[in-house]
Short mmCIF file of C-alpha atoms in Angstrom, two decimals:
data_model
loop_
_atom_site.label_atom_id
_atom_site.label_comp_id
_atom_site.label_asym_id
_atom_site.label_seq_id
_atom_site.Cartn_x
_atom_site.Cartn_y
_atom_site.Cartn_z
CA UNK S 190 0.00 0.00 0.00
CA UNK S 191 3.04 2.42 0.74
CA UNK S 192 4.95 1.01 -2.28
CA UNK S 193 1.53 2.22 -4.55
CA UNK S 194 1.44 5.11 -2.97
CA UNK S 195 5.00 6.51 -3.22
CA UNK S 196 4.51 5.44 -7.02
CA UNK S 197 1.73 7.74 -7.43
CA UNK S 198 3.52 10.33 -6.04
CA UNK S 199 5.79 10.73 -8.84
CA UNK S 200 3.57 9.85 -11.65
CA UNK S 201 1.96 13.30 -13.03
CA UNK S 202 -1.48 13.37 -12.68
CA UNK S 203 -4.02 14.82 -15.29
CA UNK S 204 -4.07 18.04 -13.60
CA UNK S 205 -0.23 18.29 -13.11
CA UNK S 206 -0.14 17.46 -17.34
CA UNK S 207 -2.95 20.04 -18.10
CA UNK S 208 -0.51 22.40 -16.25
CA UNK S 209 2.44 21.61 -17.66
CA UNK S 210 0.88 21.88 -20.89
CA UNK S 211 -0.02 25.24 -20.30
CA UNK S 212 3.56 26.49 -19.34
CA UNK S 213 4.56 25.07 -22.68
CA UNK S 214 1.87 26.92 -24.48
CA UNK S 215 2.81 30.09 -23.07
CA UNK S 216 6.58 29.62 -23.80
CA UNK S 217 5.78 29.08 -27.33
CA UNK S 218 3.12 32.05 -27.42
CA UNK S 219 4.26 34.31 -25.07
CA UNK S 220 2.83 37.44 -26.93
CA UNK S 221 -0.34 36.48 -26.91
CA UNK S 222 -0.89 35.23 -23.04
CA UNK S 223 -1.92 37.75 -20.51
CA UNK S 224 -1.17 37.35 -17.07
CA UNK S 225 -4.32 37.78 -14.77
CA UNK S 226 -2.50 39.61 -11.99
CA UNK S 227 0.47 41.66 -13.64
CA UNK S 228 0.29 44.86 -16.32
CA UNK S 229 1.76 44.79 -19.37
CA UNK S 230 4.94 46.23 -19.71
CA UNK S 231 6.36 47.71 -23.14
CA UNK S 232 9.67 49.01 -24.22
CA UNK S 233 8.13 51.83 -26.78
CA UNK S 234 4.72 54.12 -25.59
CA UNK S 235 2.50 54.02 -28.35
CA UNK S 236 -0.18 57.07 -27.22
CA UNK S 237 -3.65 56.10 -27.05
CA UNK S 238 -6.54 58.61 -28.51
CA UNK S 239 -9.49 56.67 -28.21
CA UNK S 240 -10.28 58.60 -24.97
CA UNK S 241 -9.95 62.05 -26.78
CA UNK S 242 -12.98 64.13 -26.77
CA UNK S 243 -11.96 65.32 -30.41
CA UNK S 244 -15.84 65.20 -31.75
CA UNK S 245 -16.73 67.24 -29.32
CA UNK S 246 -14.73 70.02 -31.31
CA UNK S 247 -15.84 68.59 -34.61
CA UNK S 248 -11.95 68.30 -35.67
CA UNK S 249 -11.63 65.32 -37.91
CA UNK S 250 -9.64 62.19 -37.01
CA UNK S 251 -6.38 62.52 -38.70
CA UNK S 252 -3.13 62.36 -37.27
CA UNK S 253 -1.66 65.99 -39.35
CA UNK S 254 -5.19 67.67 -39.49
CA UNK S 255 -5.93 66.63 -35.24
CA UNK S 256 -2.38 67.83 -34.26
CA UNK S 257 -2.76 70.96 -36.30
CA UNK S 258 -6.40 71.80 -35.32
CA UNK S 259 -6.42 70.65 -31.65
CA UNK S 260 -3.03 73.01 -31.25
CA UNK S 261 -4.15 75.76 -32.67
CA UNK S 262 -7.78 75.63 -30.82
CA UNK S 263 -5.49 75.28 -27.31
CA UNK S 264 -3.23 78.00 -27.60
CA UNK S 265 -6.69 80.02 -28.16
CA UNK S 266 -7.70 78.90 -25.34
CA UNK S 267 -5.25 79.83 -23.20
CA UNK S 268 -3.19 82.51 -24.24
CA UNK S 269 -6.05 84.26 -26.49
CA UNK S 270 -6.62 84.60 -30.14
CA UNK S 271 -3.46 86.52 -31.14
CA UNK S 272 -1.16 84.38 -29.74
CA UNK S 273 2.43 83.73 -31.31
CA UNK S 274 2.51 80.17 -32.96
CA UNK S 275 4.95 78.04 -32.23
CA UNK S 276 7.35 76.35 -34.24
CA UNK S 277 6.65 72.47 -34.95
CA UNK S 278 9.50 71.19 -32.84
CA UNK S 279 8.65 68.06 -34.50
CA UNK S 280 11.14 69.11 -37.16
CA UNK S 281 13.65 70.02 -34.42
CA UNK S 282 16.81 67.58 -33.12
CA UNK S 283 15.21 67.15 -29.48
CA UNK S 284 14.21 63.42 -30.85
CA UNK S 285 14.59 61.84 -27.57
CA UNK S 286 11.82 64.14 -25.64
CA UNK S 287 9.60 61.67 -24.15
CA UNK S 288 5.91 62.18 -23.33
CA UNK S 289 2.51 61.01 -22.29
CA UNK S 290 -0.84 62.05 -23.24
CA UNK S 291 -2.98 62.67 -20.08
CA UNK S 292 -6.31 61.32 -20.15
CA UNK S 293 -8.04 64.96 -18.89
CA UNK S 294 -11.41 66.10 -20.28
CA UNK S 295 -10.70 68.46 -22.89
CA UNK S 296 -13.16 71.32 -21.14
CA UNK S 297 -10.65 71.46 -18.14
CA UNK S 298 -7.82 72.74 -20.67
CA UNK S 299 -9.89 76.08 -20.32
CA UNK S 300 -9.45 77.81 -17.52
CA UNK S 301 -13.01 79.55 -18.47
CA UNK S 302 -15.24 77.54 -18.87
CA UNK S 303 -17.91 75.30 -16.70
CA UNK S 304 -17.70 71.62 -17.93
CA UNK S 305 -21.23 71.86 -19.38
CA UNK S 306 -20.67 74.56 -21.47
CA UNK S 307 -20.43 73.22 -25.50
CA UNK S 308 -17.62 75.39 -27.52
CA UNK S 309 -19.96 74.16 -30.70
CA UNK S 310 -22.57 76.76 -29.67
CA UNK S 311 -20.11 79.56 -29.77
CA UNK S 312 -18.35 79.43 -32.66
CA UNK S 313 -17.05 83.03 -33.11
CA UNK S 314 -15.70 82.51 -29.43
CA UNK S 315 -12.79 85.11 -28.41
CA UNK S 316 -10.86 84.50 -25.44
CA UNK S 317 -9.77 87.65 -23.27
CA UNK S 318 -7.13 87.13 -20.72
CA UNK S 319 -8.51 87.74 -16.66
CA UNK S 320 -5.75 90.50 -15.61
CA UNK S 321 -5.13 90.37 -11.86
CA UNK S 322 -6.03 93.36 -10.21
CA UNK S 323 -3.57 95.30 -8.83
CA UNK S 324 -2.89 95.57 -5.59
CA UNK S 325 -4.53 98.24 -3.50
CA UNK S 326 -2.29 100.70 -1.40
CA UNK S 327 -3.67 103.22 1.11
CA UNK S 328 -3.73 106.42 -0.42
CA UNK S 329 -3.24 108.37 3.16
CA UNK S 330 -0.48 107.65 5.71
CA UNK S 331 -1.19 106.42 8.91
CA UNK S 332 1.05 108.19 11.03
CA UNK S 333 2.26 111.92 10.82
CA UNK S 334 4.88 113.22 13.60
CA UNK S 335 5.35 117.30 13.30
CA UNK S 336 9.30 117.42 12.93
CA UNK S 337 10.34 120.85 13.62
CA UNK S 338 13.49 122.16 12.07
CA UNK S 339 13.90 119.05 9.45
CA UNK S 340 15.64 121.06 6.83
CA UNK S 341 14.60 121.78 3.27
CA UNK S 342 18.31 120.65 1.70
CA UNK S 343 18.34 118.30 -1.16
CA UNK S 344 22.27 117.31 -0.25
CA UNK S 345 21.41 115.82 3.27
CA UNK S 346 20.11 112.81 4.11
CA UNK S 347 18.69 113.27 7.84
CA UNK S 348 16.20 110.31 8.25
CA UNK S 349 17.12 106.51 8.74
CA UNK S 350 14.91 103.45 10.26
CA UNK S 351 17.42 100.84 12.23
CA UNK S 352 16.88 96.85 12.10
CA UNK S 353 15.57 97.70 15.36
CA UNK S 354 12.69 99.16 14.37
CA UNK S 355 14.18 102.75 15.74
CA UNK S 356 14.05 105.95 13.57
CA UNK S 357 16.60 108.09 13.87
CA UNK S 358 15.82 112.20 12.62
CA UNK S 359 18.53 114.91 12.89
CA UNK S 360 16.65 118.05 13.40
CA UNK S 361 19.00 121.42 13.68
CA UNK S 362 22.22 120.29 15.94
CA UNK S 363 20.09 117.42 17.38
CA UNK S 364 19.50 113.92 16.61
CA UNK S 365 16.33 112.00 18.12
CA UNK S 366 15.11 108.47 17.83
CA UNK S 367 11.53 107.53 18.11
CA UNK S 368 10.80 103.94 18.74
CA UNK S 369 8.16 102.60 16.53
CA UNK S 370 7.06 100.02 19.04
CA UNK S 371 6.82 102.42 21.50
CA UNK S 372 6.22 105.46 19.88
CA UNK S 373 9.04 106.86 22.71
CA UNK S 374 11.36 109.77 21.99
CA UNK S 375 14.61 110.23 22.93
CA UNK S 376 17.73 112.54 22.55
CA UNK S 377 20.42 111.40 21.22
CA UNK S 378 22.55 114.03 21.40
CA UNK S 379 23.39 117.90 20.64
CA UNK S 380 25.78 119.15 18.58
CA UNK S 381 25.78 122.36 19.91
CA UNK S 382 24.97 126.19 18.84
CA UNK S 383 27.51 126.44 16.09
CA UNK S 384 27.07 122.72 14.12
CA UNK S 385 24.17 120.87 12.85
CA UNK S 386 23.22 117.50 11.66
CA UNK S 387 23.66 116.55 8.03
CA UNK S 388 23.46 112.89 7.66
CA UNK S 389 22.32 109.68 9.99
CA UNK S 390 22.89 106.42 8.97
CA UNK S 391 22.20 102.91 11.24
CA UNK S 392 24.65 99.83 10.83
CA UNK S 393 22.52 97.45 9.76
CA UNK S 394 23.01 95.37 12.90
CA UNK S 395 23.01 96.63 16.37
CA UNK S 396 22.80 99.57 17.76
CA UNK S 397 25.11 102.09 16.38
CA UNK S 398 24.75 105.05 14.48
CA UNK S 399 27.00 107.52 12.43
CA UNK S 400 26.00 111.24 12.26
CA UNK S 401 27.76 113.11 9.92
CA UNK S 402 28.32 117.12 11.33
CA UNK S 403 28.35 120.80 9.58
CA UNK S 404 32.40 121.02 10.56
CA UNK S 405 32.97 117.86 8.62
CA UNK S 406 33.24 115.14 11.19
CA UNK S 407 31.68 111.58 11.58
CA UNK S 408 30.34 110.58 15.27
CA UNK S 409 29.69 107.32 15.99
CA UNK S 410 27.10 106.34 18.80
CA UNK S 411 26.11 103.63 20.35
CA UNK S 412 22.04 104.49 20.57
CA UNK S 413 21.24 101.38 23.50
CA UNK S 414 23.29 103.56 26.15
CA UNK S 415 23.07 107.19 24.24
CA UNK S 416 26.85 106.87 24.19
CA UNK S 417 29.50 108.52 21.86
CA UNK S 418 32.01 105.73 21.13
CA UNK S 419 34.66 107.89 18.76
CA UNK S 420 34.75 110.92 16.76
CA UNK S 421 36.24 110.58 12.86
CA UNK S 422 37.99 113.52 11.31
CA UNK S 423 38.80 113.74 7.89
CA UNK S 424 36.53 116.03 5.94
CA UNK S 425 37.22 119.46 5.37
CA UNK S 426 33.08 120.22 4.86
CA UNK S 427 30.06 118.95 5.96
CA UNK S 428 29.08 115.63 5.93
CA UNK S 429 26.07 114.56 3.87
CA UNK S 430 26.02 110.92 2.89
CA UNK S 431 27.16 108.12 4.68
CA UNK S 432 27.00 104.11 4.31
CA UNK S 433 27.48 101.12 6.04
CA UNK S 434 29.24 98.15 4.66
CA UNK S 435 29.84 95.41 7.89
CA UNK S 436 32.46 97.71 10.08
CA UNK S 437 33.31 99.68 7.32
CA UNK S 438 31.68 103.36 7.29
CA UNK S 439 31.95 105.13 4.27
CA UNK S 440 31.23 109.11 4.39
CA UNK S 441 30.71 111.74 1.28
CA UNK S 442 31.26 115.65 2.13
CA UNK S 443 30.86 118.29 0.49
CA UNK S 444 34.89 118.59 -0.09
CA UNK S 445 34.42 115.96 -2.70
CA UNK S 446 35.88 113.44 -0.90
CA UNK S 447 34.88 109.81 0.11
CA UNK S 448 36.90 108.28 3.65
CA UNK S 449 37.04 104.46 4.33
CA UNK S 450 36.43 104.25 7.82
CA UNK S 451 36.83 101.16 9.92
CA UNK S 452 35.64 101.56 13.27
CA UNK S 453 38.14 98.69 14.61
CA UNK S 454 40.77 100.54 13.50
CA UNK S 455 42.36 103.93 15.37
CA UNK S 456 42.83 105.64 12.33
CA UNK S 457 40.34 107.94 11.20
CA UNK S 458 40.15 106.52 7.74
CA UNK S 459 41.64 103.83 6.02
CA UNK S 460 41.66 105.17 2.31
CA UNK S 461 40.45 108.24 0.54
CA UNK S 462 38.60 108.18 -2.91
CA UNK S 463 38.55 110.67 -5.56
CA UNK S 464 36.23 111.13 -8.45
CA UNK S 465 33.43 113.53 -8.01
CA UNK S 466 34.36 117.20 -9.09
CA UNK S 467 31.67 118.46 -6.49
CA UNK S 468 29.71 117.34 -3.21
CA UNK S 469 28.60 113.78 -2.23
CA UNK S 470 25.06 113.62 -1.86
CA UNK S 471 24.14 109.76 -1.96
CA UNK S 472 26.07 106.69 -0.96
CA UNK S 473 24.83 102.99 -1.29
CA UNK S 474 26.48 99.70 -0.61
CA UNK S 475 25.30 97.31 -2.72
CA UNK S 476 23.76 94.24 -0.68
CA UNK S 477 26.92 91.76 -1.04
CA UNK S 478 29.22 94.51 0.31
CA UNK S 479 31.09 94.11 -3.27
CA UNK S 480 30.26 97.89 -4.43
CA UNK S 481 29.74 100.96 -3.28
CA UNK S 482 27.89 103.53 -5.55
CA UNK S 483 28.26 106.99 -4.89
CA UNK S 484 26.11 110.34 -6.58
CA UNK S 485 27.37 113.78 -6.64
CA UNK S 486 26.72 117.30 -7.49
CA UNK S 487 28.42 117.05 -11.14
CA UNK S 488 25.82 114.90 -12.17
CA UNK S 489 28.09 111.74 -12.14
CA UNK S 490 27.21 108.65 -11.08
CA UNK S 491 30.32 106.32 -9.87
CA UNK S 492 30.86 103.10 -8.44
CA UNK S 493 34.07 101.70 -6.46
CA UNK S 494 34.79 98.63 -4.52
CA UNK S 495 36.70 98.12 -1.10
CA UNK S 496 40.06 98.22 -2.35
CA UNK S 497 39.80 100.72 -4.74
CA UNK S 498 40.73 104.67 -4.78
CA UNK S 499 39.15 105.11 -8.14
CA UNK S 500 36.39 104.75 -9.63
CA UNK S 501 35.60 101.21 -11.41
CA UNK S 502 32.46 102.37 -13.41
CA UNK S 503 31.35 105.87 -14.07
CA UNK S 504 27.91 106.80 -15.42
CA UNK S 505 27.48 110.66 -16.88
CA UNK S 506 24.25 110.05 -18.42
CA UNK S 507 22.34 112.25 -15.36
CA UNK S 508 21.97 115.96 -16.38
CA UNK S 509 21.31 117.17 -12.86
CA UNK S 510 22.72 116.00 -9.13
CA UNK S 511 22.00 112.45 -8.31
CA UNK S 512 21.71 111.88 -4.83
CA UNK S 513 18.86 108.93 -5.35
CA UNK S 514 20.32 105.34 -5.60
CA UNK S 515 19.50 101.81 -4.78
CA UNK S 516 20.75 98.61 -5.32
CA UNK S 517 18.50 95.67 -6.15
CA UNK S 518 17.89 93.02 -3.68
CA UNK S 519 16.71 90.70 -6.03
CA UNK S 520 19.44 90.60 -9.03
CA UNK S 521 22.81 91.03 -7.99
CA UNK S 522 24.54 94.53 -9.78
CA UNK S 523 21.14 96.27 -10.78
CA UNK S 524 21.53 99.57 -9.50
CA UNK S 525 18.95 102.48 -9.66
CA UNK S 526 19.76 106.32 -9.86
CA UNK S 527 17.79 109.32 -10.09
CA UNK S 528 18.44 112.58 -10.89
CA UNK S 529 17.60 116.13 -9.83
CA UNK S 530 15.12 118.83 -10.85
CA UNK S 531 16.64 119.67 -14.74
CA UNK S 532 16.94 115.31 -15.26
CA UNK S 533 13.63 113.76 -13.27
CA UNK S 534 15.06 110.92 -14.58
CA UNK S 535 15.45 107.30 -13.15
CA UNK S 536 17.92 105.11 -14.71
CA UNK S 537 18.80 101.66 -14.12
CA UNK S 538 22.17 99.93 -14.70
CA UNK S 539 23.80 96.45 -15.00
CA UNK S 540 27.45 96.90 -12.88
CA UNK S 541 27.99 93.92 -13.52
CA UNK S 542 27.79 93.87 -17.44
CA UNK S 543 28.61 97.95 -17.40
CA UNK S 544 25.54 98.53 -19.44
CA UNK S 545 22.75 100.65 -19.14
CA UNK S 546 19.10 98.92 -18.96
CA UNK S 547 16.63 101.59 -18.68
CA UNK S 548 15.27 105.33 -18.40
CA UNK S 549 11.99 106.91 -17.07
CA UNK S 550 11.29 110.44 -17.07
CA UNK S 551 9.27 110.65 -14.03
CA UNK S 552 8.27 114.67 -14.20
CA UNK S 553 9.86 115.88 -11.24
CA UNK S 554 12.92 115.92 -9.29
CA UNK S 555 14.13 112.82 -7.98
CA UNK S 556 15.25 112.80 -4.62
CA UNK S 557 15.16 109.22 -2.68
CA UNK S 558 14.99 105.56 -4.19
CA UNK S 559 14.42 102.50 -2.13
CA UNK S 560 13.92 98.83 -3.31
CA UNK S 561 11.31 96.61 -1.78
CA UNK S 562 12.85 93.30 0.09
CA UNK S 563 9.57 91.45 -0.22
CA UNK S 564 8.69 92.21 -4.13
CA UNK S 565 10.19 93.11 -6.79
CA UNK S 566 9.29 97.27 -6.77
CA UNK S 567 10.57 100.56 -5.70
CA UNK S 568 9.46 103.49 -4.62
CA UNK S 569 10.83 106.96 -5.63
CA UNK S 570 10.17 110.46 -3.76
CA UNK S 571 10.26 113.65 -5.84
CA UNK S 572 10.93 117.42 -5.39
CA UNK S 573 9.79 120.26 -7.76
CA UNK S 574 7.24 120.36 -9.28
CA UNK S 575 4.64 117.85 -7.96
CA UNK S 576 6.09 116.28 -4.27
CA UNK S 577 4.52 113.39 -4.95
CA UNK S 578 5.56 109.55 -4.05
CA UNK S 579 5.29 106.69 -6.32
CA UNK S 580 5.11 103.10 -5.98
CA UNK S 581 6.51 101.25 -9.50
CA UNK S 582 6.73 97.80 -10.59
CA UNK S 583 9.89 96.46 -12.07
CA UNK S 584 10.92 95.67 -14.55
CA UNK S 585 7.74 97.21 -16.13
CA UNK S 586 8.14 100.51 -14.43
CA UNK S 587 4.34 100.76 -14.41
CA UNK S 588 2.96 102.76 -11.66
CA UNK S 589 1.53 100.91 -9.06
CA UNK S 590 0.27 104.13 -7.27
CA UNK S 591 0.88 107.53 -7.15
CA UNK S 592 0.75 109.69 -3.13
CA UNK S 593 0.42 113.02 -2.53
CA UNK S 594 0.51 114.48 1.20
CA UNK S 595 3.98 116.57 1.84
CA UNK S 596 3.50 120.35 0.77
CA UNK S 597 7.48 120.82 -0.16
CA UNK S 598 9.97 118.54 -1.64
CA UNK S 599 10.22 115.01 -0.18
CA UNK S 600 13.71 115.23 0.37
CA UNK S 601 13.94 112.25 3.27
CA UNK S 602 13.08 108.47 2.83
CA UNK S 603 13.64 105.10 4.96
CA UNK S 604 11.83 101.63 5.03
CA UNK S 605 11.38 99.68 7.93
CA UNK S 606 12.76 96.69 8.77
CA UNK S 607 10.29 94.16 7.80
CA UNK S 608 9.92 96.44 4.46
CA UNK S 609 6.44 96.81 4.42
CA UNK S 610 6.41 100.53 5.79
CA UNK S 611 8.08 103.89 4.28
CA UNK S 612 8.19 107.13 6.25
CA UNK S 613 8.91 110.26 4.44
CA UNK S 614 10.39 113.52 5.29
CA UNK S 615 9.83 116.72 3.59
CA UNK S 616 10.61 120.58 4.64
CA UNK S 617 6.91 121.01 5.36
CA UNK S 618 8.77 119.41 9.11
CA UNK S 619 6.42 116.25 9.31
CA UNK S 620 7.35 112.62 8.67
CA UNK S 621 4.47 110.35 7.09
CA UNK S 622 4.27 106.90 7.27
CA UNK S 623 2.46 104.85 4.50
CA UNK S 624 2.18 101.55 3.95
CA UNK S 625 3.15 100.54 0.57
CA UNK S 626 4.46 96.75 0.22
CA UNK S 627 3.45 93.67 1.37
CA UNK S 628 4.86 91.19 3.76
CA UNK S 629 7.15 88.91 2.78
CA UNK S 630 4.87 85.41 3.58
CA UNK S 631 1.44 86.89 2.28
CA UNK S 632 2.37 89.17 -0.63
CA UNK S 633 -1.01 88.65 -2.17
CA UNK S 634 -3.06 90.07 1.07
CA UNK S 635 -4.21 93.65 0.83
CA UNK S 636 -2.71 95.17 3.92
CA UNK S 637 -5.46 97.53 5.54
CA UNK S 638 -3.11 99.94 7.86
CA UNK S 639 -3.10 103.00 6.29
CA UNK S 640 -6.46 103.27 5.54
CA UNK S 641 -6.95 105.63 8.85
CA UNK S 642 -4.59 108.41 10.47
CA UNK S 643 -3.38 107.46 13.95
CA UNK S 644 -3.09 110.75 14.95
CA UNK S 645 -0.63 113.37 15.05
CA UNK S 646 2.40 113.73 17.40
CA UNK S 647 5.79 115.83 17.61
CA UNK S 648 9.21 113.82 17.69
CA UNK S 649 10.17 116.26 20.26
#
């Protein structure tokens, strides 16, 4: 009984040959078994249109006339009815582009349309573009603060707004800060009967300050203790520009000079450059600390690097002073200028290429430029004739919006340090604050600050 049934053991059975027989089968027609439980796999795509929703457009079933017609109906669609064609890069070299059809209903490939709606019944369809609206900027500023004795001098540059959300003013021989969180004044100091203020600038961390003097010297304070550290000579003239770069101070007076200054250092300065033929009115470091751009009352507009006592670019296209600059914090070596009341010009520059990219005549003098962190636009402040302050896109140079307030020139401009807010200065002595750019996570969200006045205060 075990002998017969160890025997039967290895004999096949009918069901073990029926198997067997099938493995043979499928060996021998391999391309014609499917498997129940895997996909198929090829090594070419061959694109499947049986899905297409091409009578729906009435576009006849041909491989030229479909590819033509079903093109030319898209880019309708969704770029309008004048839209460029594009060459067939079927006649190109790119041979080995690979890709798949997607199986999407042919109503979602407009972005206009409800999926009931039948193109058939609108045959002499035209497609207009939906333009995003612009985005809305208070037309008032929030805050004014009465700032008596802020003089009406295009060369000076008396208002800056620290990374510590402090502004610093220098009104007459005094300089004050008022802390935006707070809305607290204080003194920082008093230059006495016979000087006055002529520039402020904040290093752009901490808490010091430089404040350039009437008698041609550079104080540097240290605003958390209301402390002068050191007083820089050097200049045989006032003091109207000065800029930041790390440690390194750079100041422009109206001896045509500009002093290297490194605050580490005893010296009082650590080169001298020459190229303007008249007085320094605007300084800028450019963002990487690689350039330093400098405008002047000849009209010239020059920029220099660390190491050198000459100019390395010089830009004469300006026909009046350019004290307006700003560097781009988006594209490295795009540099704004503007010029004064007989150019009202602002002109835009490539340092890196040497080449100049733009010009818009704006109308009226221009006296400050400043470059929005958060999007890519600028705002410019003007003199005679109008006073007004305008918000532009780039590289458009459209006007986003144009704001009137200041009865004399806006002379003074600063941005705070999350780069939403500007506050501007003008010789009517009162600062306005307006709110102008977005925030940096939620550019899209109308901002609505600035649609009311806070009130009015003094900044002393």
């Amino acid at each position: 009984m075990d002998k017969d049934s160890s025997h039967n053991h290895h004999l096949p059975s009918s069901s073990s040959s029926s198997s067997s027989s099938n493995r043979l089968k499928r060996l021998l027609n391999f391309d014609h078994y499917t498997s129940p439980s895997k996909s198929l796999c090829y090594d070419r795509f061959i694109p499947c249109r049986s899905t297409s929703k091409f009578p729906l457009f009435d576009i006849p079933f041909s491989e030229k006339e479909t590819s033509t017609a079903y093109n030319s109906l898209l880019r309708t669609a969704l770029f309008g009815p004048n839209a460029p064609v594009t060459p067939d890069k079927r006649t190109s070299g790119n041979i080995f582009r690979y890709k798949t059809e997607t199986r999407q209903n042919m109503h979602t490939l407009s972005p206009f349309l409800g999926h009931d709606h039948d193109l058939r019944s609108d045959p002499n369809y035209s497609y207009t573009p939906v333009v995003k609206p612009d985005r809305k900027v208070p037309k008032s500023p929030f805050k004014v603060l009465d700032a008596p004795a802020l003089q009406d001098d295009f060369y000076l540059n008396l208002v800056d707004w620290s990374s510590q959300d402090v502004l610093a003013v220098g009104l007459g021989s005094c300089v004050y800060l008022w802390n935006a969180s707070s809305s607290k004044v204080t003194t920082l100091c008093d230059l006495g009967i016979d000087d006055y203020v002529c520039s402020v600038e904040w290093a752009h961390r901490g808490s010091y300050i430089a404040v350039g003097t009437s008698k041609g010297k550079v104080k540097i304070w240290d605003a958390s203790q209301c402390k002068m550290v050191r007083t820089m000579e050097g200049h045989r003239l006032r003091v109207g520009a000065l800029a930041w770069s790390s440690s390194i101070l750079s100041s422009g007076g109206r001896d045509k000079s500009i002093f290297q200054r490194d605050i580490r250092v005893k010296d009082n300065f650590i080169s001298k450059m020459s190229g303007h033929k008249a007085e320094i009115c605007g300084l800028k470091w450019s963002y990487d600390n690689r350039e330093l751009a400098s405008g002047g009352n000849d009209n010239k507009l020059l920029v220099w690097n660390q190491h050198s006592t000459q100019p390395l670019l010089k830009y004469c296209d300006h026909t009046a002073a350019v004290k307006a600059i700003a560097w781009s914090p988006h594209a490295n070596g795009l540099l704004a200028s503007g010029g004064g009341t007989a150019d009202r010009c602002i002109r835009f520059w490539n340092t890196n290429t040497d080449s100049r990219l733009n010009c818009v005549d704006t109308g009226s003098q221009v006296c400050n430029l400043v470059w929005s962190k958060n999007v890519n636009e600028l705002v410019s402040t003007h003199g005679y004739s109008q006073n007004q302050i305008v918000v532009w896109k780039y590289p458009s140079m459209s006007k986003l919006t144009t704001l009137t307030g200041h009865t004399y020139r806006v002379l003074y401009l600063a941005i705070s340090p999350d780069g939403q807010t500007i506050v501007t200065g003008a010789g009517d002595e009162t600062l306005r604050f307006w709110n102008v750019f977005p925030c940096q996570k939620s550019q899209s969200a109308d901002s609505e600050i600035g649609a009311f006045s806070l009130g009015r205060t003094t900044i002393r």
